[in-house]
Coordinates of C-alpha atoms in Angstrom, one line a residue:
Chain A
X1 CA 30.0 16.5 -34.3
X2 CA 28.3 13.2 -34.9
X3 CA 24.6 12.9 -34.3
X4 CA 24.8 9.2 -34.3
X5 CA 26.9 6.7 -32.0
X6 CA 29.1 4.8 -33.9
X7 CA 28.2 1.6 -32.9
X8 CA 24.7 2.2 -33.5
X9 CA 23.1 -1.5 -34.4
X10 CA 19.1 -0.7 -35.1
X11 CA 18.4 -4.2 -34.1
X12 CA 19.1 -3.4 -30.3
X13 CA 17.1 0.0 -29.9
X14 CA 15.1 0.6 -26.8
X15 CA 12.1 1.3 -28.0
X16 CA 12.1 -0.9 -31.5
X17 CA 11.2 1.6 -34.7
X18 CA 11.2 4.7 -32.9
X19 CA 14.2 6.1 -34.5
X20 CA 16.6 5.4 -38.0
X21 CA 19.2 6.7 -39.7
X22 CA 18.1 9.0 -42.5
X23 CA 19.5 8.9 -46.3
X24 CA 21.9 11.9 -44.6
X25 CA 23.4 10.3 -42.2
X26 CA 21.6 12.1 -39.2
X27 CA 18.9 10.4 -37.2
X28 CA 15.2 10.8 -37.3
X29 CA 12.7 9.7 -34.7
X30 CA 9.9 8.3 -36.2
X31 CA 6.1 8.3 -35.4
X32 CA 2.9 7.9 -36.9
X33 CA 0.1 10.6 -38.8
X34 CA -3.1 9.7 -39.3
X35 CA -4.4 10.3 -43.0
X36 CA -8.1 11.3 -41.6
X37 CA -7.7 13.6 -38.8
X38 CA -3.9 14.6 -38.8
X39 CA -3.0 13.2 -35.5
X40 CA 0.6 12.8 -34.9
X41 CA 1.8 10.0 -32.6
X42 CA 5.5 8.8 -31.0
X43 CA 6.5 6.2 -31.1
X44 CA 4.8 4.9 -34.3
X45 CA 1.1 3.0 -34.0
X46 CA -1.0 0.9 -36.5
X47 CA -4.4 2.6 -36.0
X48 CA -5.3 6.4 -34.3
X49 CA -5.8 7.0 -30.9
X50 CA -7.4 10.0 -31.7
X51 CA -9.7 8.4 -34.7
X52 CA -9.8 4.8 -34.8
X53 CA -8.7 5.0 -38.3
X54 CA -6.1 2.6 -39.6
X55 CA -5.5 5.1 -42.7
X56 CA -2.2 6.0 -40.9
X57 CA 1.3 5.9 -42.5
X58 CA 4.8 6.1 -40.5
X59 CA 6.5 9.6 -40.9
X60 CA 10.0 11.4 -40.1
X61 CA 9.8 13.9 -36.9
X62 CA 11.3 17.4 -36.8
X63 CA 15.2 17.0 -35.5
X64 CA 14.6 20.1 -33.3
X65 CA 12.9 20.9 -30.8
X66 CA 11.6 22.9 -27.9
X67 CA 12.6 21.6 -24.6
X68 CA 9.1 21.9 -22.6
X69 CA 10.6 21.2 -18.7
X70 CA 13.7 19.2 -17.3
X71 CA 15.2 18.1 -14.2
X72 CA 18.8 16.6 -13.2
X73 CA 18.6 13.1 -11.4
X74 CA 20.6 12.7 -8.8
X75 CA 19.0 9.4 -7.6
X76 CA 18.3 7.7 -10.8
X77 CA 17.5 4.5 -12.3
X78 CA 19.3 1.6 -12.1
X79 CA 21.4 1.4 -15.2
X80 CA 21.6 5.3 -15.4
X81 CA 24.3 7.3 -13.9
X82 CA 23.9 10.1 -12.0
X83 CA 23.6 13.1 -12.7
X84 CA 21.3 12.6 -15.4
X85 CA 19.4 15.2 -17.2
X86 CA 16.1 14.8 -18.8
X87 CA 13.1 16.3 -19.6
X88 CA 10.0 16.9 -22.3
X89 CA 10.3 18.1 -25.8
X90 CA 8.0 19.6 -28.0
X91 CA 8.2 18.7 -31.8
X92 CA 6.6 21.0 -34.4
X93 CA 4.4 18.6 -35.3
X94 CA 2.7 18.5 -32.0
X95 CA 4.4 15.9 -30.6
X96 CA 5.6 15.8 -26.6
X97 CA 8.5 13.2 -25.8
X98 CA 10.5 12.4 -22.9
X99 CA 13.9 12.3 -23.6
X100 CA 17.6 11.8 -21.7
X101 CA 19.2 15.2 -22.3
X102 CA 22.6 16.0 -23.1
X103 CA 25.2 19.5 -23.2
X104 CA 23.3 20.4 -19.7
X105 CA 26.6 20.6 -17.8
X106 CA 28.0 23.3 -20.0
X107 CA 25.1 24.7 -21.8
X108 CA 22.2 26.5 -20.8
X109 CA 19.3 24.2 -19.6
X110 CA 16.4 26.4 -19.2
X111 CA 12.8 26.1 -19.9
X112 CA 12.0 26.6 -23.6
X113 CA 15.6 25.7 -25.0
X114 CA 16.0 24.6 -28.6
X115 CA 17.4 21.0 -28.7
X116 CA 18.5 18.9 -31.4
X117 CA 17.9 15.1 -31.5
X118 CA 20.9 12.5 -31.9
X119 CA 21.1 9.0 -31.9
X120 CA 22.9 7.8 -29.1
X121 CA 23.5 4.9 -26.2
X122 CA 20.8 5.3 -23.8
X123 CA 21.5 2.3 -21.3
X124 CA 23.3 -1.2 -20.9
X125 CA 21.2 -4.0 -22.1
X126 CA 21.0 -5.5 -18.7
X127 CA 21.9 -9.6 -19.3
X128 CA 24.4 -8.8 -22.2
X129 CA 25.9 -5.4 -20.8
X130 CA 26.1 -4.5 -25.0
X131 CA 24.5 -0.7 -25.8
X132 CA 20.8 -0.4 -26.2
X133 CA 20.3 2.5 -28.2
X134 CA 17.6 5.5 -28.9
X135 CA 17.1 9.6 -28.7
X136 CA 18.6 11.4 -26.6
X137 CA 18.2 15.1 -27.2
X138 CA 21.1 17.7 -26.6
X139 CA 21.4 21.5 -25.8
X140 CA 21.9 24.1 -28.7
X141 CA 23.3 27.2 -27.8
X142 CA 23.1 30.1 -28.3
X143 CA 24.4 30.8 -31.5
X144 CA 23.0 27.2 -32.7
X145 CA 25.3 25.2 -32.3
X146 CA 26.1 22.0 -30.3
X147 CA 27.5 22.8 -26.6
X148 CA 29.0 19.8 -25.3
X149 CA 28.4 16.3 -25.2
X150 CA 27.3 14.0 -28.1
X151 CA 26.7 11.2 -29.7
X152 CA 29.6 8.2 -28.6
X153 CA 31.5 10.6 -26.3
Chain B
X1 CA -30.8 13.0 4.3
X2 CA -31.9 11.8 1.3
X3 CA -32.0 8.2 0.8
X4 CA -28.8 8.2 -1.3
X5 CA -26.7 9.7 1.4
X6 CA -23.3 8.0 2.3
X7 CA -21.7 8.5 5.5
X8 CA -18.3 6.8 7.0
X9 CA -19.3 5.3 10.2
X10 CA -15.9 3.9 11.0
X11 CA -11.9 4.2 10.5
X12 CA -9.0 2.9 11.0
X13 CA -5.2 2.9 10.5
X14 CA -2.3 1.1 10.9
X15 CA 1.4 2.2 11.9
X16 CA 2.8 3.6 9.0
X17 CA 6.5 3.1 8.5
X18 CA 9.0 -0.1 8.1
X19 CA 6.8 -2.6 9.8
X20 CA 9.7 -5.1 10.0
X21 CA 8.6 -8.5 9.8
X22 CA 5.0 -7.8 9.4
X23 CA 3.3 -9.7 6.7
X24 CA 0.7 -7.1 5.0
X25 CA -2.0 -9.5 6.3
X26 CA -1.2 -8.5 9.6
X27 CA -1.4 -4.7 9.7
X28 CA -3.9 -4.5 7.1
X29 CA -6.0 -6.8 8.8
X30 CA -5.1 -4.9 12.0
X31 CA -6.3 -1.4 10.3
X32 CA -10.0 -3.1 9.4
X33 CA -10.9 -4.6 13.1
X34 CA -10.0 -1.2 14.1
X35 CA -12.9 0.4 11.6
X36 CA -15.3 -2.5 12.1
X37 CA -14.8 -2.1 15.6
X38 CA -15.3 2.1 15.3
X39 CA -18.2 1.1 13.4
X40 CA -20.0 -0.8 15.0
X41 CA -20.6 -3.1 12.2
X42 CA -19.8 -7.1 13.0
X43 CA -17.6 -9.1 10.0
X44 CA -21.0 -10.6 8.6
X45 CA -22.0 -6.9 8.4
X46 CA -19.7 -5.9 5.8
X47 CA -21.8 -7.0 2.3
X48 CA -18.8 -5.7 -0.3
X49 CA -15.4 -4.5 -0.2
X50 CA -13.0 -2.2 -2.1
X51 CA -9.1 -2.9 -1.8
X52 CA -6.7 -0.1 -2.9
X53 CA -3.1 -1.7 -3.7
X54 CA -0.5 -1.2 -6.4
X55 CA 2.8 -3.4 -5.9
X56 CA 3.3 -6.6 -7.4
X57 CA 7.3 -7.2 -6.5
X58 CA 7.2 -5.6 -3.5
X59 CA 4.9 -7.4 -1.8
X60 CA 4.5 -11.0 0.0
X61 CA 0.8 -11.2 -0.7
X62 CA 0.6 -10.1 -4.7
X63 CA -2.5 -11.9 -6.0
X64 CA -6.3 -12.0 -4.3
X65 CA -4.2 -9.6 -1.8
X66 CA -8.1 -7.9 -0.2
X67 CA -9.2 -11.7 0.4
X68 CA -5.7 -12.4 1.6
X69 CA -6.0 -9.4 4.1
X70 CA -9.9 -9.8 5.1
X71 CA -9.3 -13.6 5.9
X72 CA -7.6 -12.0 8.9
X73 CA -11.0 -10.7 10.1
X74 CA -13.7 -13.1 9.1
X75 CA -14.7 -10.8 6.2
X76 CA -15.0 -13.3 3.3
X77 CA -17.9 -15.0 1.5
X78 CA -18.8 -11.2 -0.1
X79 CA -17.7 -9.7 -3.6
X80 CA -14.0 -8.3 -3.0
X81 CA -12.0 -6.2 -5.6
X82 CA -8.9 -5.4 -5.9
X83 CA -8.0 -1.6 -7.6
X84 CA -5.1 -0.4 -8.5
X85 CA -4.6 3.8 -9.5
X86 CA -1.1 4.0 -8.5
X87 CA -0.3 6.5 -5.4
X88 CA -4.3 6.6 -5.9
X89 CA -5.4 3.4 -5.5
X90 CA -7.6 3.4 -2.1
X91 CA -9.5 6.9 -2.6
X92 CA -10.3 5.0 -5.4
X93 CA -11.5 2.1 -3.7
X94 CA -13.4 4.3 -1.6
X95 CA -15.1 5.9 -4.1
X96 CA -16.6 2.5 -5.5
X97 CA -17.5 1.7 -2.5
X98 CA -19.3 5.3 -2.0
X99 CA -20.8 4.7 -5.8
X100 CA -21.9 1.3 -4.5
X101 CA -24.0 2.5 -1.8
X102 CA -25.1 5.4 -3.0
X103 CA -26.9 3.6 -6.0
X104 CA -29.1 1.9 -3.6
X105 CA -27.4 -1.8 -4.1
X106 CA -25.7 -1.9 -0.7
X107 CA -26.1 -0.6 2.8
X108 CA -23.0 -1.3 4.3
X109 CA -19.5 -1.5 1.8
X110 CA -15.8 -1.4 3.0
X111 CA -13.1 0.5 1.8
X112 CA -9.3 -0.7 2.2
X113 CA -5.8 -0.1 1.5
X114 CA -3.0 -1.6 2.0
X115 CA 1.1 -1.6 0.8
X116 CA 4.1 -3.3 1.8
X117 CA 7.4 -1.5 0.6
X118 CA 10.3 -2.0 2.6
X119 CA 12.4 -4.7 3.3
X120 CA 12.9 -5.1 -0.4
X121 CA 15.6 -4.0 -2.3
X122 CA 15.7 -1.0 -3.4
X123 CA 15.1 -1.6 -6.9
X124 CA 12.4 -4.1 -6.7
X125 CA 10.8 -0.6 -5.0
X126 CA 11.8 1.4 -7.1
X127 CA 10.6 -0.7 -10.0
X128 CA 7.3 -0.9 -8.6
X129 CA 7.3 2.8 -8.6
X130 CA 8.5 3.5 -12.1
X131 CA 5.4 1.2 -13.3
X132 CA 3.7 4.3 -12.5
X133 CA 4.7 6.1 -15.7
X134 CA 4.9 5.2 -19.2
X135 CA 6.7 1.8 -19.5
X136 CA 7.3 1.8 -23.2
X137 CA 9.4 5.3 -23.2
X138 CA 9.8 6.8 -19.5
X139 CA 10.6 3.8 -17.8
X140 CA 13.3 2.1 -20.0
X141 CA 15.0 5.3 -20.6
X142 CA 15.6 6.3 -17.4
X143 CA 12.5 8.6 -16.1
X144 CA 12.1 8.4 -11.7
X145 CA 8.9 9.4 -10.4
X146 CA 10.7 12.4 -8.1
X147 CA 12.1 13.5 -11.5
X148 CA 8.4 14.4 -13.0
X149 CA 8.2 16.4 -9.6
X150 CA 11.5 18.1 -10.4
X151 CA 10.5 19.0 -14.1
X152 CA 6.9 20.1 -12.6
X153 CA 9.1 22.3 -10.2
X154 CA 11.0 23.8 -12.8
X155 CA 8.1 25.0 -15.3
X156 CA 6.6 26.2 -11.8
X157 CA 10.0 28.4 -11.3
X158 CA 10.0 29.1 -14.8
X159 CA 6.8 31.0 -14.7
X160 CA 6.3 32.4 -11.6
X161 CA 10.1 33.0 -9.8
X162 CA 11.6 31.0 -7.1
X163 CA 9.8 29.3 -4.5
X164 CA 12.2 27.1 -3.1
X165 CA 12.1 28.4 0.4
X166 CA 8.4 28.1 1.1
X167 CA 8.7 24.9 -0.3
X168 CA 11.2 23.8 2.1
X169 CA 8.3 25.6 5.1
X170 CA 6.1 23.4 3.2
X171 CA 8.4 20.2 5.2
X172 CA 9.0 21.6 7.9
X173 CA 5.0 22.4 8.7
X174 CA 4.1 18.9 7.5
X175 CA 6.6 17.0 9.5
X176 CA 5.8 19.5 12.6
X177 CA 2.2 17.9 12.5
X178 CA 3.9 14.7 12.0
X179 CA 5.5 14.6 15.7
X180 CA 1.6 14.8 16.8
X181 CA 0.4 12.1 14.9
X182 CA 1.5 8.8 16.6
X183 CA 0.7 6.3 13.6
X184 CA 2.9 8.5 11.0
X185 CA 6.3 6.9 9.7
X186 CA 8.5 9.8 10.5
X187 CA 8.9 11.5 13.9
X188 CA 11.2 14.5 12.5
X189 CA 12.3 17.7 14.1
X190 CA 13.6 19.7 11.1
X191 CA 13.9 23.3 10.0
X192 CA 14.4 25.2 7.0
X193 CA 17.8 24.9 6.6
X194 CA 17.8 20.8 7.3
X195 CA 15.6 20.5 4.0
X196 CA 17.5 23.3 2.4
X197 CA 21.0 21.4 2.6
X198 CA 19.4 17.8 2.1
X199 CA 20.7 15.8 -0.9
X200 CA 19.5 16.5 -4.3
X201 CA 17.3 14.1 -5.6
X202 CA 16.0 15.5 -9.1
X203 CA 16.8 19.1 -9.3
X204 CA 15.4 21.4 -7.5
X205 CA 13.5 18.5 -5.1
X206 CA 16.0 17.1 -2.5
X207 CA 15.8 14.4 -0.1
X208 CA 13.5 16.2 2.6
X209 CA 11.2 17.4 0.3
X210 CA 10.1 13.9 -0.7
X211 CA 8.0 11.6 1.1
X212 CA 9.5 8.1 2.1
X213 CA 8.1 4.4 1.0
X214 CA 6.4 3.1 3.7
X215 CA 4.6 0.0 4.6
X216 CA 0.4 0.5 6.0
X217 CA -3.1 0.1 5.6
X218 CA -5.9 2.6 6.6
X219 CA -10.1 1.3 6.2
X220 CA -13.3 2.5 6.3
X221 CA -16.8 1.6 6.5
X222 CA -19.3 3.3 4.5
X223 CA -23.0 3.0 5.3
X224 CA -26.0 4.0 3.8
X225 CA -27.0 7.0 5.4
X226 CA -30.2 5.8 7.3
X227 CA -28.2 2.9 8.5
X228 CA -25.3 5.2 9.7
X229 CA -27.2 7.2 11.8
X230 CA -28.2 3.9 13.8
X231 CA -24.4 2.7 13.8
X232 CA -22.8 5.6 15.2
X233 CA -23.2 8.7 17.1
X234 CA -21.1 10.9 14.3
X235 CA -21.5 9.9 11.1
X236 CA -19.5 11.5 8.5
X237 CA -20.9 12.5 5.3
X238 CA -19.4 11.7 1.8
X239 CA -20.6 14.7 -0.4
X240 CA -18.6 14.4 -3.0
X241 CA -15.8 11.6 -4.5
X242 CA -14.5 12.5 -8.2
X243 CA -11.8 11.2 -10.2
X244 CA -10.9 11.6 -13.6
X245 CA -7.4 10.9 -15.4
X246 CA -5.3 13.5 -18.1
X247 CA -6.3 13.9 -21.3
X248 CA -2.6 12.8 -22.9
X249 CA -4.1 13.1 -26.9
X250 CA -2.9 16.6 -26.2
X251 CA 0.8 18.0 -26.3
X252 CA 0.2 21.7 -24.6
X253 CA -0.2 20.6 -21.3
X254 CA 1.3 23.2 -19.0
X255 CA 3.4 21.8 -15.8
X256 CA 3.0 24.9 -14.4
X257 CA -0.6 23.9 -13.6
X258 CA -2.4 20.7 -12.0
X259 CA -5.2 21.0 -14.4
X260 CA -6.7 17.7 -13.3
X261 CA -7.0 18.6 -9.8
X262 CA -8.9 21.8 -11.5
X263 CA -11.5 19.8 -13.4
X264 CA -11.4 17.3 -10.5
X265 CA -12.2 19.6 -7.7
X266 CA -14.8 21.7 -9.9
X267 CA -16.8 18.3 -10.0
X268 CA -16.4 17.9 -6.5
X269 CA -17.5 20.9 -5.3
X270 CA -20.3 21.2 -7.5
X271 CA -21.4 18.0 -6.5
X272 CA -20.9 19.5 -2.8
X273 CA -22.6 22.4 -3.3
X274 CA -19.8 24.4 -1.5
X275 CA -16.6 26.3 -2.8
X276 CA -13.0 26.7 -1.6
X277 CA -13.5 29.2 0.5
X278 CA -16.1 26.7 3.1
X279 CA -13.2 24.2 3.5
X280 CA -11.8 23.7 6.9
X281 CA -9.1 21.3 6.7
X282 CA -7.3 19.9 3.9
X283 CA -5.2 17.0 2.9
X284 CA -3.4 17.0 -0.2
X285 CA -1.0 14.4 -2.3
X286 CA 2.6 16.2 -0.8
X287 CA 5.0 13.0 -2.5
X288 CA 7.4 16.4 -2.9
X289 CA 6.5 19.6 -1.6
X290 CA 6.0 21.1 -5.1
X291 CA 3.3 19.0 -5.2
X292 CA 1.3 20.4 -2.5
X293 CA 2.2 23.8 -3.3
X294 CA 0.9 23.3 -6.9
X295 CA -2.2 21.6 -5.3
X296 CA -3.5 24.6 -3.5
X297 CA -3.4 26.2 -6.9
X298 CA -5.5 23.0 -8.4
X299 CA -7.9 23.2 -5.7
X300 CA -8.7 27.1 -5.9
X301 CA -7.0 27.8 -2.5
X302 CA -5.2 30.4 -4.2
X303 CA -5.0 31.4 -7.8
X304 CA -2.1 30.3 -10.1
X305 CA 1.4 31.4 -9.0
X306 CA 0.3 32.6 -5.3
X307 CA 0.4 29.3 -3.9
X308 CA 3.2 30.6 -2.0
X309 CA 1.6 33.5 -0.3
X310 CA -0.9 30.7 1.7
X311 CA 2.8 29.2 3.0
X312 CA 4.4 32.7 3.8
X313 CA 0.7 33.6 5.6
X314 CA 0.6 30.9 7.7
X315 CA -2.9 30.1 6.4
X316 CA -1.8 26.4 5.8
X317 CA -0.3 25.5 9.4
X318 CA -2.4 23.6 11.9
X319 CA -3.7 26.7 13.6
X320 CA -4.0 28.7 10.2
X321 CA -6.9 29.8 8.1
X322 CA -7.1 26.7 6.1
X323 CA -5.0 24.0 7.5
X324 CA -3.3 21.4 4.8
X325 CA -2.3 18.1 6.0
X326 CA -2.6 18.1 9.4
X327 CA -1.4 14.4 9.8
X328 CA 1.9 15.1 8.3
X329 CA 0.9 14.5 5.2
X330 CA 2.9 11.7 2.5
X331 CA 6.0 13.6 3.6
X332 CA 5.5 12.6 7.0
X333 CA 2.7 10.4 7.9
X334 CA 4.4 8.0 5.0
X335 CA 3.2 7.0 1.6
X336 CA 2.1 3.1 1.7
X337 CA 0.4 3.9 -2.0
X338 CA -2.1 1.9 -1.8
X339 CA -2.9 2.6 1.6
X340 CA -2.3 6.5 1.4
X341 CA -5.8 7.5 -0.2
X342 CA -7.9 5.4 2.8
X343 CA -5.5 7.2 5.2
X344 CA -6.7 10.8 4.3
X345 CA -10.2 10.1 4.8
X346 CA -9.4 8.5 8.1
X347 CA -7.0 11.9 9.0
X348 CA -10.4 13.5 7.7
X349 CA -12.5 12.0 9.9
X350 CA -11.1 12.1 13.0
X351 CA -10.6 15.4 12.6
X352 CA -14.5 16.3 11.9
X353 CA -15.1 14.2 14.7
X354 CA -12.8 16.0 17.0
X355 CA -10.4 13.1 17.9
X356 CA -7.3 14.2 16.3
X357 CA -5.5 14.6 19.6
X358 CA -2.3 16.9 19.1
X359 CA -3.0 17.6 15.8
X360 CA -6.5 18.9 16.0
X361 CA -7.5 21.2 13.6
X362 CA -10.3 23.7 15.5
X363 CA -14.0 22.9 15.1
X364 CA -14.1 21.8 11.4
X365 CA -16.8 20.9 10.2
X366 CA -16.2 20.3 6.2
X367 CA -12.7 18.2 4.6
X368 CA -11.7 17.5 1.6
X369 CA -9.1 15.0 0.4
X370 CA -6.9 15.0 -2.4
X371 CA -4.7 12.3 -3.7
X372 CA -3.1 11.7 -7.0
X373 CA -1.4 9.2 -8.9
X374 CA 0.9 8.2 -12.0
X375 CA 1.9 10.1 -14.9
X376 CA 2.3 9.8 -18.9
X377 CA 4.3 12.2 -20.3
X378 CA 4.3 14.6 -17.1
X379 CA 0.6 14.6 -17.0
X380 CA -1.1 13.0 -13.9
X381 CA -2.9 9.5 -14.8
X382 CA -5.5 10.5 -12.0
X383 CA -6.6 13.1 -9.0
X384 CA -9.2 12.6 -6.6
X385 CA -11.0 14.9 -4.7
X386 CA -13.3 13.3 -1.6
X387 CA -15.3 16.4 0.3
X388 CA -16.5 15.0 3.8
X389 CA -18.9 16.7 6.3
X390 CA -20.2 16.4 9.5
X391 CA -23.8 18.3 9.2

């Protein structure tokens, strides 16, 4: 199953250079590491919040991840339809996100749950009503796989 | 006394609820004659004010919005500043004003807040809210403020089992108190099984276990504490107002726990010089009951995961061993943000001062308020804790 939408157009992403399309074909998000203390940052910053220090340099993010908490909307956002799942997600590299969350109506979602990232719409631009895209991260199951839901469906 | 001793000589409160057709001018300047008047402190008496407020849609009055309000009541011609903390903008007004007196530059400072929400649409609202959290990440991609309460909910449930029934007593209790408290926004008789069957609004939290928008204002007067004692018969004591925000550079933050209200409330009562134990009423930031339940825990009324127990124990109800939002609380007595934080110190003090009516809480002689607001990535942008006593 695709892990990127396929109308993805990287100039209308939601939150602009958070997220590309690797030499693979899968999507990365990306963020920023500082060269002097190591602090890792998303979405991507010129200096260090931790340090000051502008010796930083944009890096690619872990695809998988823990999912921290979660919750299913029922009363949402305008733009967003509900129910809507989302929730936190810890990256490897120390990194917490929010993120939209997808395979929750047939997989598990449960606190700790591995999730894998895709690429994906995440609402209508509001004045053109075109796709405004970004991560979105969706259930793995059990055995590792994808459960349900993904990327253009 | 020592010469640095802040006291609240006077409250007052508006309606809270959809004040149709009220301009925030008119109920917030409503809610300060009210505390000039309890103070006895004229217009010309006032020598600074604080004014809590957070909307900027919502509202008719968006800009110079504490001048705006204190027109209304001859209060002008002093420094007046507008803060904004989110659902904890006027305890933080208060608290400036308390830091103002207390460092000896003025005698005699008022605290305000004020919010109108309804009679907007929904979104503009509901916009206004969502500023509250991140805007670059949360906001755009879909995030709503009762959803951080639902995922707080679920690492709660995730650790220590389900809880969802005491958390539906926790409405119930606060909306009982509600009925006796004339000036809250909702009058509702409910039970268990009324919040239990309520529409979901972010899994687990439903529909009666969140607070409403409301419109309101609530004031105080603050006075140096020589000058109280000549102002009123009762003045109350300020002995303690922290604040502090989340750390956010970190990414292990449990949800489980309200670690700000922990660091928060260990200031506070250090600063006090008392502990959990001497508190004898208590009002907490219940926007959805998980919230107070998870507050008792950040407070030290009980330790991590038994939060429950003080709901199951009656030890929280009006009559109980330490009683928790004896107004009604956000859930009931409404949740003007900018107003809210002003309106606990005034629940506060009529209740050390014994004029609580319906809702009185018996002899108490020590409160503490606690009142939060925002979030970044789950973790609360601030929590207050205010500890007030008569002595």
């Amino acid at each position: 199953m695709s892990r990127v939408h396929p109308e993805y157009d990287e100039s209308r992403l939601v939150v602009d250079g958070s997220i590309r399309v690797a030499e693979d074909g899968d999507p990365v998000l990306v963020g920023t590491e500082c060269a002097d203390c190591g602090f890792v940052v998303f979405p991507t910053r010129s200096f260090c919040r931790n340090c000051l220090s502008e010796d930083v340099q944009d890096i690619d993010l872990s695809r998988e991840g823990e999912l921290r908490t979660y919750t299913v909307a029922h009363t949402g956002q305008e733009g967003f339809e509900p129910p809507y799942a989302f929730g936190f997600v810890d990256l490897p590299e120390g990194v917490r996100l929010y993120s939209l969350l997808d395979g929750w109506e047939t997989g598990t979602l449960e606190v700790g749950a591995p999730v894998e990232l895709t690429l994906d719409e995440v609402r209508a631009d509001p004045e053109t009503g075109e796709p405004l895209f970004g991560h979105r991260f969706r259930l793995l199951d059990a055995a590792g796989g994808a459960t349900g839901g993904g990327a253009g469906d | 006394m020592t010469e640095h001793d802040v006291a609240v000589v006077g409250v007052g409160q508006s309606d809270f609820g959809e004040l149709a057709g009220q301009r925030v001018t008119e109920f917030g300047g409503r809610a300060v004659r009210e505390a000039l008047l309890a103070s006895n402190v004229d217009n010309d008496g006032i020598e600074e004010a604080y004014v809590g407020n957070v909307a900027s849609a919502a509202q008719d009055q968006t800009g110079v919005v504490g001048q705006a309000v204190l027109r209304e009541v001859g209060v002008t011609g002093i420094p007046i500043t507008r803060v904004e903390n989110a659902c904890a903008s006027s305890t933080c007004a208060f608290r400036e004003a308390y830091e103002r007196v207390r460092s000896g530059e003025r005698d005699v400072v008022l605290a305000l807040g004020v919010e109108k929400m309804t009679g907007v649409p929904t979104d503009v609202a509901l916009k206004d809210m969502s500023g509250a959290s991140d805007a670059e990440v949360e906001g755009p991609m879909g995030m709503t403020f009762m959803g951080v309460y639902g995922m707080r909910a679920n690492a709660y449930t995730d650790r220590f089992g389900d809880v969802r029934e005491e958390l539906a007593d926790i409405a119930v209790k606060n909306h009982r108190n509600g009925l006796a408290n004339p000036r809250a926004h909702l009058h509702l008789d409910i039970d268990r099984e009324d919040v239990l069957e309520s529409r979901m609004i972010a899994d687990p939290v439903r529909l009666l276990d969140a607070c409403p928008m409301s419109d309101g204002a609530a004031a105080a007067v603050l006075a140096r504490g020589e000058v109280a004692e000549r102002l009123v018969d009762e003045p109350v004591y300020v002995d303690a107002a922290e604040m502090s925000s989340g750390h956010y550079l970190d990414s292990d933050l449990e949800y489980w726990r309200e670690e700000l209200d922990e660091r928060v409330s260990e200031r506070a009562y250090r600063e006090a010089g008392i502990g959990p134990d001497d508190l004898d009423v208590v009002e907490v930031h219940d926007a959805a009951t998980v919230g107070e339940l998870m507050h008792y825990e950040g407070l030290g009324l009980a330790s991590h995961g038994e939060g429950a127990s003080l709901v199951r124990n009656g030890d929280v109800m009006l009559d109980g061993r330490i009683p928790v939002n004896p107004s009604g609380g956000l859930k009931s007595r409404g949740h003007p943000v900018g107003a809210t934080g002003v309106a606990q110190v005034c629940e506060l003090v009529w209740q050390l001062r014994g004029e609580a009516g319906d809702r009185q809480v018996e002899a108490p002689e020590i409160g503490l308020a606690q009142n939060s607001g925002g979030a970044l990535v789950g973790e609360g942008g601030v929590s207050t804790v205010t500890i007030l006593s008569t002595r």
